[in-house]
Amino acid sequence: MNGSQHMAQPLGFSRRVFLKASAAVGGGLLISFALPGLMRGVQATEGAFAPNAYVRIDRDGRIFLTIQPVEMGQGTYTSMPALIAEELEVGLDQVIIAHAPADDQRYANPMLGFQVTGGSTSVPANWTPLREAGAAARILLVAAAAQQWGVAADSCKAQRGEVLHPTSGRKFGYGELADAAAKLPLPESLPLKEPKDFKLIGTAAKRTDSPDKVNGKAVFGIDVHPEGMKVAAIMLCPVVGGTLDSVDPEPAMAVRGVHQVVRTDNSVAVVADHMGAARKGLAALQIKWNGGANAKVSSAQMLEDIKAASMQPGAQARSEGNVEEALAKAAKKLEVTYHVPFLAHACLEPVNCTVHVRKDACDLWLGIQVPARAKAVAAQLTGLPEAAVQVHNHLIGGGFGRRLEVDFVADAVKIAKQVDYPVKVIWSREEDTRHSTLRPFHYNHLSVGLDEQNRPIAWTHKVTGGSILARWLPAGFIDGVDGDAVRDACGPYAFPNLSVHYVRHEPPSGILPAFWRGVGHTQNAFMVEGLLDEAIQQVKADPFEYRYPLLQQHPRAIKVLELLREKSGWDTPLEPGRGRGLALTHCFGTFAAQVAEVTVSPNGEVKVDKVTSVVDCGIAINPDSVVAQMQGGTIFGLTAVLYGNITFKDGQVEQGNFDTYRMLRINETPVIETHVVASSESPGGLGEVPTVTIAPAVVNAVFAATGKRLRSLPIDPEELRQA
Amino acid sequence: MAHVLKINGTEHQVDVDDDTPLLWVLRDVLGMTGTKFGCGMALCGACTVHMNGNAVRSCVMPVSAVVGAEITTIESVGETPAGKRIQEAWLAHEVVQCGYCQSGQIMSATALLARNANPSDSDIDGAMAGNICRCGTYVRVREAIKIAAGQSPVARAEG
């Protein structure tokens, strides 16, 4: 059994897509498509076509695209429509984009089998289905036109929302053909364009969401204002997992504009006409909490606990060759431990949710990566059937995994149940940080054995940490192995003997291990690329040349590295105190490598001067968006490398606002250069890729500059300070 | 108590406590949601507006302190020459990702450009370091300001 495959290649995505056409409600042509259940443990039922996305063309020729992945900055409301529009033969200026409603069946992520935006899956998962949806619609529209004209379909041509018959000069708009097309049977096969014929894919596109985001018109979840709405400031028990003891509401009620103080099992909320009054009211309260079992939880103790847990053998996730034998005969052996801290997401749009609970219905307004889960939790807490809960999804002001969770939806619904109007609950920045779900703390043991020629012959990696999947997607937690936690545990390298193990060690209950941009790769690539660099430095090898023999099965990786060496100026010497570091990843179907160039000051402060990236993500649907994601993902990762660290004392998160949970700013941002390899391979994911490589690239650069090896994050300048 | 505020050239009367931050008056009382809440402590810049042309953080600006001032928000900054240039540069250069911080970025950038037609990199750092972007659009923020100022941005390598 190969544990690392549990999530890394989920789920053997079948390219087979079932399409069906039907008359759209209100007239027109509707194309919906469905995929068989793909999740392990979920039965694929052929013949039961549960549609999961829609192209709708009305009689006026308006083209509506309902997009399953939600826009959170990654450009999905530009790339997803481009896939459909490419085959439908319309421009992006001709389509109207709608958020998908909450529905795990109709709007399942084709790769993951339920409604979710995450794991950098949007492009790879929808690459074929959305083009086929566009092609099916176009074929039917052309057939309808050909039928009406009494000509052969192949004598007609679709172009910018019209079907033309060039020899006679006749044409129909798509809207005029919608009803007729809806009555035609779907074509047997859906031939797709060759890449050389792409008009939209591969061309820099203007983002469809940009205009409203530069003039204040874009509506995020936090911006909604349903009729009669009031706003609430919330405070949760400062000790994670603790409960409310008591509170006297009077000081808050004395604040003008405050309507109500709402108590739940674990929170207090002050409801007011405006957030100024709500926050003032909340600040006036003296709240008594019950810290409960976690009242003494501290980071120091958690570190001791996870260290101890990591000594267990763990569940085997992967094994190739005979690693014990190979290690025993290795000429050199490096055995190390690495660890990475808890991290919060710190989306700039703080967690918020607007809820209106009535006797027979419930509405939610928010930005969420998992709308159907939001619906389910609201139904559960209100006792209403799911059909009575409506989720109005919105633009997301930063997801990064935080909005893959519905803990805050539950908190908001508990408050909304106690008021008889819509209430918008907004977390303060401090509450957002202190009650974030967290990228799990990992404490890993790694080793590498080298032969007489200094080549790696054995590689072991034991991951210890809290399991995200055991809670979030139990089907992905198999035989004691969290498939996400062991992703990339050996990098993309062909080590002849290797083993990967996983020890599940949960933090105190109430601390929720959760996905964070880059998921399990971020932790493991830091350690794998770090240890590989340790071996390379010890044997004084060239970091590029040393990797090539280990990458013979990945010619794309070699090409990426070769280009990176040239573009990064790797072979140009640097002055003392400066250094370059290399890191490579193969994740989300994409190959990428980065060189970071750093300066380390005598007092140990690390300044990242320049980051050069080369990426082969297959066909780049929107090449400009690829560059933007490489820039942004690098900066997101740099914040974690330099500053990111959530710690606990007396059961409480010690960080709060941006003064204590620091973010990289423009004046700290390095020069970032991105080179995209032209490729005709199927597209890979991208949003998380640079976040994976930047940490090891920087740490390896710090070693080059100082000779000091960092095996934990964030970088501690004290460790680098010159004596 | 009642305050008369001049926002985007229009007078509004609002009846809130003196210490109510301008941010919440804009968002919750007047329904102008383009100005965003990020931190409440003037640490992130998402709530940036102009007060008599200067960039200020509305989350810590009591409403009583802005009576009599000309307040400009993202909703009308495009009517100023600098604001229009900045918005156009933002679109031409595809700065935005999630977009949540961008109202504040644009307000800070506009205030910079209005008083400094030819900002250097360190001028940009000084004016923009108070605006956090979690998506990491800083590279393009810098380039777009240069474009708006008629400078050539550092070329982005592609290909």
Short mmCIF file of C-alpha atoms in Angstrom, two decimals, chain A residues 358-720:
data_model
loop_
_atom_site.label_atom_id
_atom_site.label_comp_id
_atom_site.label_asym_id
_atom_site.label_seq_id
_atom_site.Cartn_x
_atom_site.Cartn_y
_atom_site.Cartn_z
CA ARG A 358 -36.71 32.10 10.96
CA LYS A 359 -39.09 29.43 12.15
CA ASP A 360 -39.13 27.75 8.76
CA ALA A 361 -36.03 28.98 6.95
CA CYS A 362 -32.49 30.18 7.32
CA ASP A 363 -30.35 32.32 5.03
CA LEU A 364 -26.57 32.61 5.20
CA TRP A 365 -24.53 35.30 3.47
CA LEU A 366 -20.79 34.75 3.48
CA GLY A 367 -17.73 33.88 1.43
CA ILE A 368 -16.98 30.19 1.80
CA GLN A 369 -14.87 27.54 0.05
CA VAL A 370 -17.34 24.81 1.13
CA PRO A 371 -20.89 26.18 0.71
CA ALA A 372 -22.64 22.85 1.17
CA ARG A 373 -20.90 22.33 4.51
CA ALA A 374 -22.09 25.75 5.64
CA LYS A 375 -25.61 24.75 4.73
CA ALA A 376 -25.32 21.45 6.58
CA VAL A 377 -24.07 22.99 9.81
CA ALA A 378 -26.79 25.65 9.74
CA ALA A 379 -29.44 22.97 9.21
CA GLN A 380 -28.05 20.93 12.07
CA LEU A 381 -27.98 23.85 14.52
CA THR A 382 -31.40 25.23 13.58
CA GLY A 383 -33.11 21.88 13.25
CA LEU A 384 -34.32 22.90 9.80
CA PRO A 385 -34.12 20.62 6.79
CA GLU A 386 -31.21 21.46 4.49
CA ALA A 387 -33.69 22.46 1.81
CA ALA A 388 -34.81 25.32 4.07
CA VAL A 389 -31.29 26.73 4.34
CA GLN A 390 -30.05 28.98 1.61
CA VAL A 391 -26.38 29.90 1.24
CA HIS A 392 -25.58 33.09 -0.63
CA ASN A 393 -21.91 32.78 -1.50
CA HIS A 394 -19.81 35.87 -2.09
CA LEU A 395 -16.38 36.94 -3.17
CA ILE A 396 -13.82 35.83 -0.62
CA GLY A 397 -11.37 38.33 0.85
CA GLY A 398 -8.69 35.69 1.23
CA GLY A 399 -9.29 31.99 1.77
CA PHE A 400 -5.95 30.20 2.11
CA GLY A 401 -7.83 27.27 3.69
CA ARG A 402 -9.55 29.25 6.46
CA ARG A 403 -12.82 29.25 4.57
CA LEU A 404 -12.69 25.51 4.08
CA GLU A 405 -14.01 25.43 7.65
CA VAL A 406 -17.45 26.15 9.07
CA ASP A 407 -16.64 26.64 12.76
CA PHE A 408 -17.42 30.34 12.39
CA VAL A 409 -20.65 29.59 10.58
CA ALA A 410 -21.73 27.55 13.58
CA ASP A 411 -20.77 30.35 15.96
CA ALA A 412 -22.78 32.86 13.93
CA VAL A 413 -25.83 30.62 13.64
CA LYS A 414 -25.88 30.09 17.41
CA ILE A 415 -26.09 33.86 17.81
CA ALA A 416 -28.63 34.35 15.02
CA LYS A 417 -30.96 31.81 16.60
CA GLN A 418 -31.40 34.22 19.50
CA VAL A 419 -32.41 37.30 17.50
CA ASP A 420 -35.35 37.90 15.21
CA TYR A 421 -33.59 39.77 12.42
CA PRO A 422 -30.63 39.11 10.12
CA VAL A 423 -27.38 39.55 12.02
CA LYS A 424 -23.91 40.04 10.62
CA VAL A 425 -21.31 38.63 12.98
CA ILE A 426 -17.78 39.92 12.39
CA TRP A 427 -14.71 38.64 14.20
CA SER A 428 -12.24 41.30 15.28
CA ARG A 429 -8.72 40.82 13.96
CA GLU A 430 -7.69 39.57 17.39
CA GLU A 431 -10.53 37.05 17.53
CA ASP A 432 -9.79 35.97 13.96
CA THR A 433 -6.18 35.19 14.89
CA ARG A 434 -6.86 33.66 18.29
CA HIS A 435 -9.62 31.38 17.09
CA SER A 436 -8.23 30.45 13.72
CA THR A 437 -8.02 26.88 12.65
CA LEU A 438 -4.31 26.19 12.35
CA ARG A 439 -1.83 24.59 10.02
CA PRO A 440 -0.68 21.76 12.25
CA PHE A 441 2.56 21.80 14.18
CA HIS A 442 4.76 19.07 12.71
CA TYR A 443 7.79 17.49 14.31
CA ASN A 444 9.53 15.24 11.81
CA HIS A 445 12.44 12.83 11.83
CA LEU A 446 14.33 12.46 8.58
CA SER A 447 17.44 10.64 7.53
CA VAL A 448 19.44 10.13 4.40
CA GLY A 449 22.14 7.57 3.69
CA LEU A 450 24.84 8.16 1.08
CA ASP A 451 27.02 5.59 -0.64
CA GLU A 452 30.77 5.81 -1.27
CA GLN A 453 30.14 8.09 -4.24
CA ASN A 454 28.05 10.38 -2.03
CA ARG A 455 24.83 9.40 -3.82
CA PRO A 456 21.70 9.03 -1.71
CA ILE A 457 20.73 5.38 -1.36
CA ALA A 458 18.27 5.60 1.52
CA TRP A 459 15.71 8.14 2.66
CA THR A 460 13.40 8.00 5.65
CA HIS A 461 10.83 10.53 6.76
CA LYS A 462 8.54 10.22 9.74
CA VAL A 463 5.90 12.91 10.05
CA THR A 464 4.32 13.62 13.44
CA GLY A 465 1.41 15.97 13.87
CA GLY A 466 -2.31 16.49 14.19
CA SER A 467 -4.38 15.06 11.37
CA ILE A 468 -6.45 17.39 9.24
CA LEU A 469 -8.08 14.67 7.21
CA ALA A 470 -9.18 12.56 10.16
CA ARG A 471 -11.47 15.43 11.09
CA TRP A 472 -12.12 17.18 7.79
CA LEU A 473 -12.34 14.30 5.35
CA PRO A 474 -12.17 10.99 7.18
CA ALA A 475 -12.17 9.08 3.88
CA GLY A 476 -8.67 10.48 3.32
CA PHE A 477 -7.37 9.12 6.65
CA ILE A 478 -6.57 5.53 5.86
CA ASP A 479 -4.83 2.89 7.95
CA GLY A 480 -3.48 5.44 10.39
CA VAL A 481 -2.05 7.69 7.69
CA ASP A 482 -3.11 11.22 6.94
CA GLY A 483 -2.58 11.39 3.19
CA ASP A 484 -2.10 15.13 3.26
CA ALA A 485 0.48 15.13 6.05
CA VAL A 486 2.77 12.74 4.16
CA ARG A 487 2.53 14.44 0.78
CA ASP A 488 5.89 15.11 -0.78
CA ALA A 489 7.69 13.37 2.07
CA CYS A 490 10.43 12.28 -0.32
CA GLY A 491 10.14 15.17 -2.74
CA PRO A 492 10.03 14.29 -6.42
CA TYR A 493 13.22 12.26 -6.08
CA ALA A 494 13.79 8.62 -7.01
CA PHE A 495 15.54 7.37 -3.87
CA PRO A 496 16.18 3.66 -4.40
CA ASN A 497 15.24 2.80 -0.82
CA LEU A 498 12.82 4.86 1.16
CA SER A 499 10.21 4.80 3.85
CA VAL A 500 7.60 7.25 5.05
CA HIS A 501 5.77 6.95 8.35
CA TYR A 502 3.10 8.96 10.07
CA VAL A 503 2.43 9.42 13.78
CA ARG A 504 -0.89 11.00 14.55
CA HIS A 505 -0.48 13.26 17.54
CA GLU A 506 -3.37 15.62 18.17
CA PRO A 507 -2.99 18.93 19.97
CA PRO A 508 -5.34 19.59 22.92
CA SER A 509 -8.95 19.43 21.80
CA GLY A 510 -10.25 22.73 20.52
CA ILE A 511 -7.13 23.38 18.47
CA LEU A 512 -8.17 22.38 14.98
CA PRO A 513 -5.44 21.28 12.56
CA ALA A 514 -6.49 22.67 9.21
CA PHE A 515 -5.46 23.23 5.63
CA TRP A 516 -3.31 26.24 4.94
CA ARG A 517 -2.06 27.48 1.59
CA GLY A 518 0.24 24.77 0.23
CA VAL A 519 -1.19 22.10 2.55
CA GLY A 520 1.08 19.20 3.60
CA HIS A 521 3.64 20.13 0.99
CA THR A 522 4.58 23.29 2.84
CA GLN A 523 5.79 21.42 5.86
CA ASN A 524 7.42 18.53 4.07
CA ALA A 525 9.13 20.41 1.24
CA PHE A 526 10.80 22.66 3.81
CA MET A 527 12.26 19.59 5.48
CA VAL A 528 12.99 17.47 2.41
CA GLU A 529 14.67 20.23 0.45
CA GLY A 530 16.45 21.28 3.63
CA LEU A 531 17.88 17.83 4.35
CA LEU A 532 18.80 17.27 0.71
CA ASP A 533 20.71 20.55 0.84
CA GLU A 534 22.40 19.42 4.03
CA ALA A 535 23.62 16.31 2.24
CA ILE A 536 24.70 18.30 -0.80
CA GLN A 537 26.62 20.81 1.30
CA GLN A 538 28.27 18.10 3.34
CA VAL A 539 29.64 16.40 0.25
CA LYS A 540 30.31 19.75 -1.42
CA ALA A 541 28.24 18.91 -4.46
CA ASP A 542 26.45 21.23 -6.84
CA PRO A 543 22.78 21.59 -5.81
CA PHE A 544 21.56 21.41 -9.41
CA GLU A 545 23.83 18.64 -10.66
CA TYR A 546 23.23 16.55 -7.56
CA ARG A 547 19.47 16.53 -8.21
CA TYR A 548 19.52 15.54 -11.87
CA PRO A 549 20.19 11.80 -11.44
CA LEU A 550 17.38 11.68 -8.90
CA LEU A 551 14.95 13.22 -11.39
CA GLN A 552 15.38 11.00 -14.41
CA GLN A 553 11.68 10.13 -14.35
CA HIS A 554 10.80 13.84 -14.40
CA PRO A 555 12.37 15.51 -17.45
CA ARG A 556 10.13 18.52 -16.87
CA ALA A 557 11.76 19.05 -13.48
CA ILE A 558 15.21 18.93 -15.03
CA LYS A 559 14.19 21.47 -17.63
CA VAL A 560 12.82 23.75 -14.92
CA LEU A 561 16.08 23.49 -12.98
CA GLU A 562 18.24 24.13 -16.01
CA LEU A 563 16.33 27.27 -16.86
CA LEU A 564 16.40 28.40 -13.24
CA ARG A 565 20.16 28.07 -13.03
CA GLU A 566 20.51 30.39 -15.99
CA LYS A 567 17.80 32.90 -15.02
CA SER A 568 18.79 33.17 -11.36
CA GLY A 569 22.39 33.97 -12.06
CA TRP A 570 23.29 31.02 -9.84
CA ASP A 571 26.88 30.94 -11.00
CA THR A 572 27.57 34.61 -10.32
CA PRO A 573 29.46 34.95 -7.04
CA LEU A 574 27.94 36.92 -4.15
CA GLU A 575 29.69 39.02 -1.56
CA PRO A 576 30.16 37.72 2.02
CA GLY A 577 27.00 37.71 4.12
CA ARG A 578 24.86 36.88 1.12
CA GLY A 579 23.77 33.56 -0.29
CA ARG A 580 21.54 31.74 -2.71
CA GLY A 581 19.40 28.71 -2.00
CA LEU A 582 17.54 26.34 -4.26
CA ALA A 583 14.33 24.40 -3.77
CA LEU A 584 12.23 22.27 -6.09
CA THR A 585 8.74 20.86 -5.91
CA HIS A 586 6.38 18.73 -7.91
CA CYS A 587 2.96 19.34 -6.51
CA PHE A 588 -0.59 19.82 -7.75
CA GLY A 589 0.58 18.53 -11.15
CA THR A 590 3.04 21.40 -11.52
CA PHE A 591 6.84 21.51 -11.44
CA ALA A 592 8.41 24.60 -9.94
CA ALA A 593 11.73 25.64 -8.51
CA GLN A 594 12.97 28.79 -6.86
CA VAL A 595 16.27 30.40 -6.05
CA ALA A 596 16.19 32.83 -3.14
CA GLU A 597 18.95 35.36 -2.68
CA VAL A 598 19.38 36.63 0.86
CA THR A 599 21.49 38.96 2.93
CA VAL A 600 22.06 38.08 6.58
CA SER A 601 23.16 40.96 8.75
CA PRO A 602 25.71 40.52 11.57
CA ASN A 603 22.87 40.64 14.09
CA GLY A 604 21.13 37.78 12.33
CA GLU A 605 18.41 39.58 10.45
CA VAL A 606 17.52 37.96 7.16
CA LYS A 607 16.58 40.10 4.20
CA VAL A 608 15.33 38.29 1.14
CA ASP A 609 16.61 40.33 -1.78
CA LYS A 610 15.43 38.41 -4.79
CA VAL A 611 13.44 35.32 -5.66
CA THR A 612 13.68 33.79 -9.12
CA SER A 613 11.06 31.21 -10.00
CA VAL A 614 10.66 28.87 -12.91
CA VAL A 615 7.38 27.05 -13.26
CA ASP A 616 6.06 24.41 -15.61
CA CYS A 617 2.37 24.19 -14.85
CA GLY A 618 1.47 22.60 -18.16
CA ILE A 619 -0.73 24.74 -20.36
CA ALA A 620 -1.09 28.10 -18.66
CA ILE A 621 -4.71 29.11 -19.15
CA ASN A 622 -3.98 32.71 -18.24
CA PRO A 623 -0.20 33.21 -18.29
CA ASP A 624 -0.44 36.57 -16.55
CA SER A 625 -2.35 34.96 -13.72
CA VAL A 626 0.37 32.32 -13.40
CA VAL A 627 2.91 35.07 -12.82
CA ALA A 628 0.58 36.80 -10.34
CA GLN A 629 0.09 33.60 -8.35
CA MET A 630 3.83 32.93 -8.30
CA GLN A 631 4.43 36.42 -6.93
CA GLY A 632 1.65 36.25 -4.37
CA GLY A 633 2.29 32.70 -3.21
CA THR A 634 5.95 33.55 -2.68
CA ILE A 635 5.04 36.53 -0.49
CA PHE A 636 2.49 34.49 1.46
CA GLY A 637 5.18 31.90 2.13
CA LEU A 638 7.78 34.51 3.06
CA THR A 639 5.53 35.82 5.83
CA ALA A 640 5.58 32.34 7.31
CA VAL A 641 9.32 31.89 6.89
CA LEU A 642 10.19 35.17 8.55
CA TYR A 643 7.40 35.73 11.06
CA GLY A 644 4.65 33.08 11.17
CA ASN A 645 4.25 31.49 14.58
CA ILE A 646 1.12 30.89 16.60
CA THR A 647 2.00 30.07 20.20
CA PHE A 648 -0.04 29.25 23.29
CA LYS A 649 0.22 30.29 26.89
CA ASP A 650 -2.35 29.44 29.54
CA GLY A 651 -4.50 27.92 26.84
CA GLN A 652 -4.64 31.13 24.87
CA VAL A 653 -3.10 32.12 21.57
CA GLU A 654 -0.48 34.75 22.34
CA GLN A 655 -0.80 36.58 19.03
CA GLY A 656 -3.67 38.88 18.10
CA ASN A 657 -3.52 41.78 15.73
CA PHE A 658 -0.91 42.43 13.03
CA ASP A 659 1.46 43.92 15.61
CA THR A 660 1.93 40.49 17.16
CA TYR A 661 1.07 38.32 14.14
CA ARG A 662 3.25 40.05 11.64
CA MET A 663 2.74 40.12 7.87
CA LEU A 664 5.25 40.84 5.14
CA ARG A 665 4.83 44.37 3.80
CA ILE A 666 5.74 46.05 0.52
CA ASN A 667 9.01 47.48 1.89
CA GLU A 668 10.13 43.94 2.81
CA THR A 669 9.15 42.41 -0.51
CA PRO A 670 12.00 41.10 -2.63
CA VAL A 671 12.39 41.41 -6.35
CA ILE A 672 10.39 38.47 -7.68
CA GLU A 673 11.04 37.18 -11.17
CA THR A 674 8.95 34.44 -12.69
CA HIS A 675 9.66 32.44 -15.81
CA VAL A 676 6.91 30.24 -17.18
CA VAL A 677 7.98 27.23 -19.22
CA ALA A 678 5.95 26.89 -22.41
CA SER A 679 4.21 23.55 -22.17
CA SER A 680 1.49 21.54 -23.85
CA GLU A 681 0.99 19.25 -20.86
CA SER A 682 -2.35 19.21 -19.05
CA PRO A 683 -2.53 22.13 -16.66
CA GLY A 684 -1.53 21.71 -13.06
CA GLY A 685 -2.60 23.71 -10.02
CA LEU A 686 -0.72 26.81 -9.10
CA GLY A 687 -2.09 28.89 -6.24
CA GLU A 688 -0.13 27.01 -3.59
CA VAL A 689 3.03 26.03 -5.47
CA PRO A 690 5.42 28.91 -4.62
CA THR A 691 4.34 28.82 -0.98
CA VAL A 692 5.80 25.31 -0.94
CA THR A 693 9.25 26.15 -2.29
CA ILE A 694 10.01 29.52 -0.76
CA ALA A 695 10.75 28.30 2.78
CA PRO A 696 13.46 25.80 1.83
CA ALA A 697 14.87 28.17 -0.81
CA VAL A 698 15.35 30.85 1.86
CA VAL A 699 16.68 28.52 4.51
CA ASN A 700 19.15 27.00 2.05
CA ALA A 701 20.21 30.52 1.09
CA VAL A 702 20.73 31.38 4.74
CA PHE A 703 23.03 28.38 5.00
CA ALA A 704 24.96 29.55 1.96
CA ALA A 705 25.32 32.98 3.55
CA THR A 706 26.15 31.93 7.09
CA GLY A 707 26.98 28.23 7.25
CA LYS A 708 24.16 27.86 9.76
CA ARG A 709 21.44 25.30 9.19
CA LEU A 710 17.94 26.18 10.32
CA ARG A 711 15.67 23.24 10.99
CA SER A 712 12.65 25.06 12.33
CA LEU A 713 10.54 28.02 11.32
CA PRO A 714 10.07 30.91 11.53
CA ILE A 715 13.68 32.03 11.19
CA ASP A 716 15.01 33.15 14.55
CA PRO A 717 17.60 35.92 14.09
CA GLU A 718 19.10 34.92 17.45
CA GLU A 719 20.23 31.66 15.88
CA LEU A 720 22.07 33.59 13.18
#
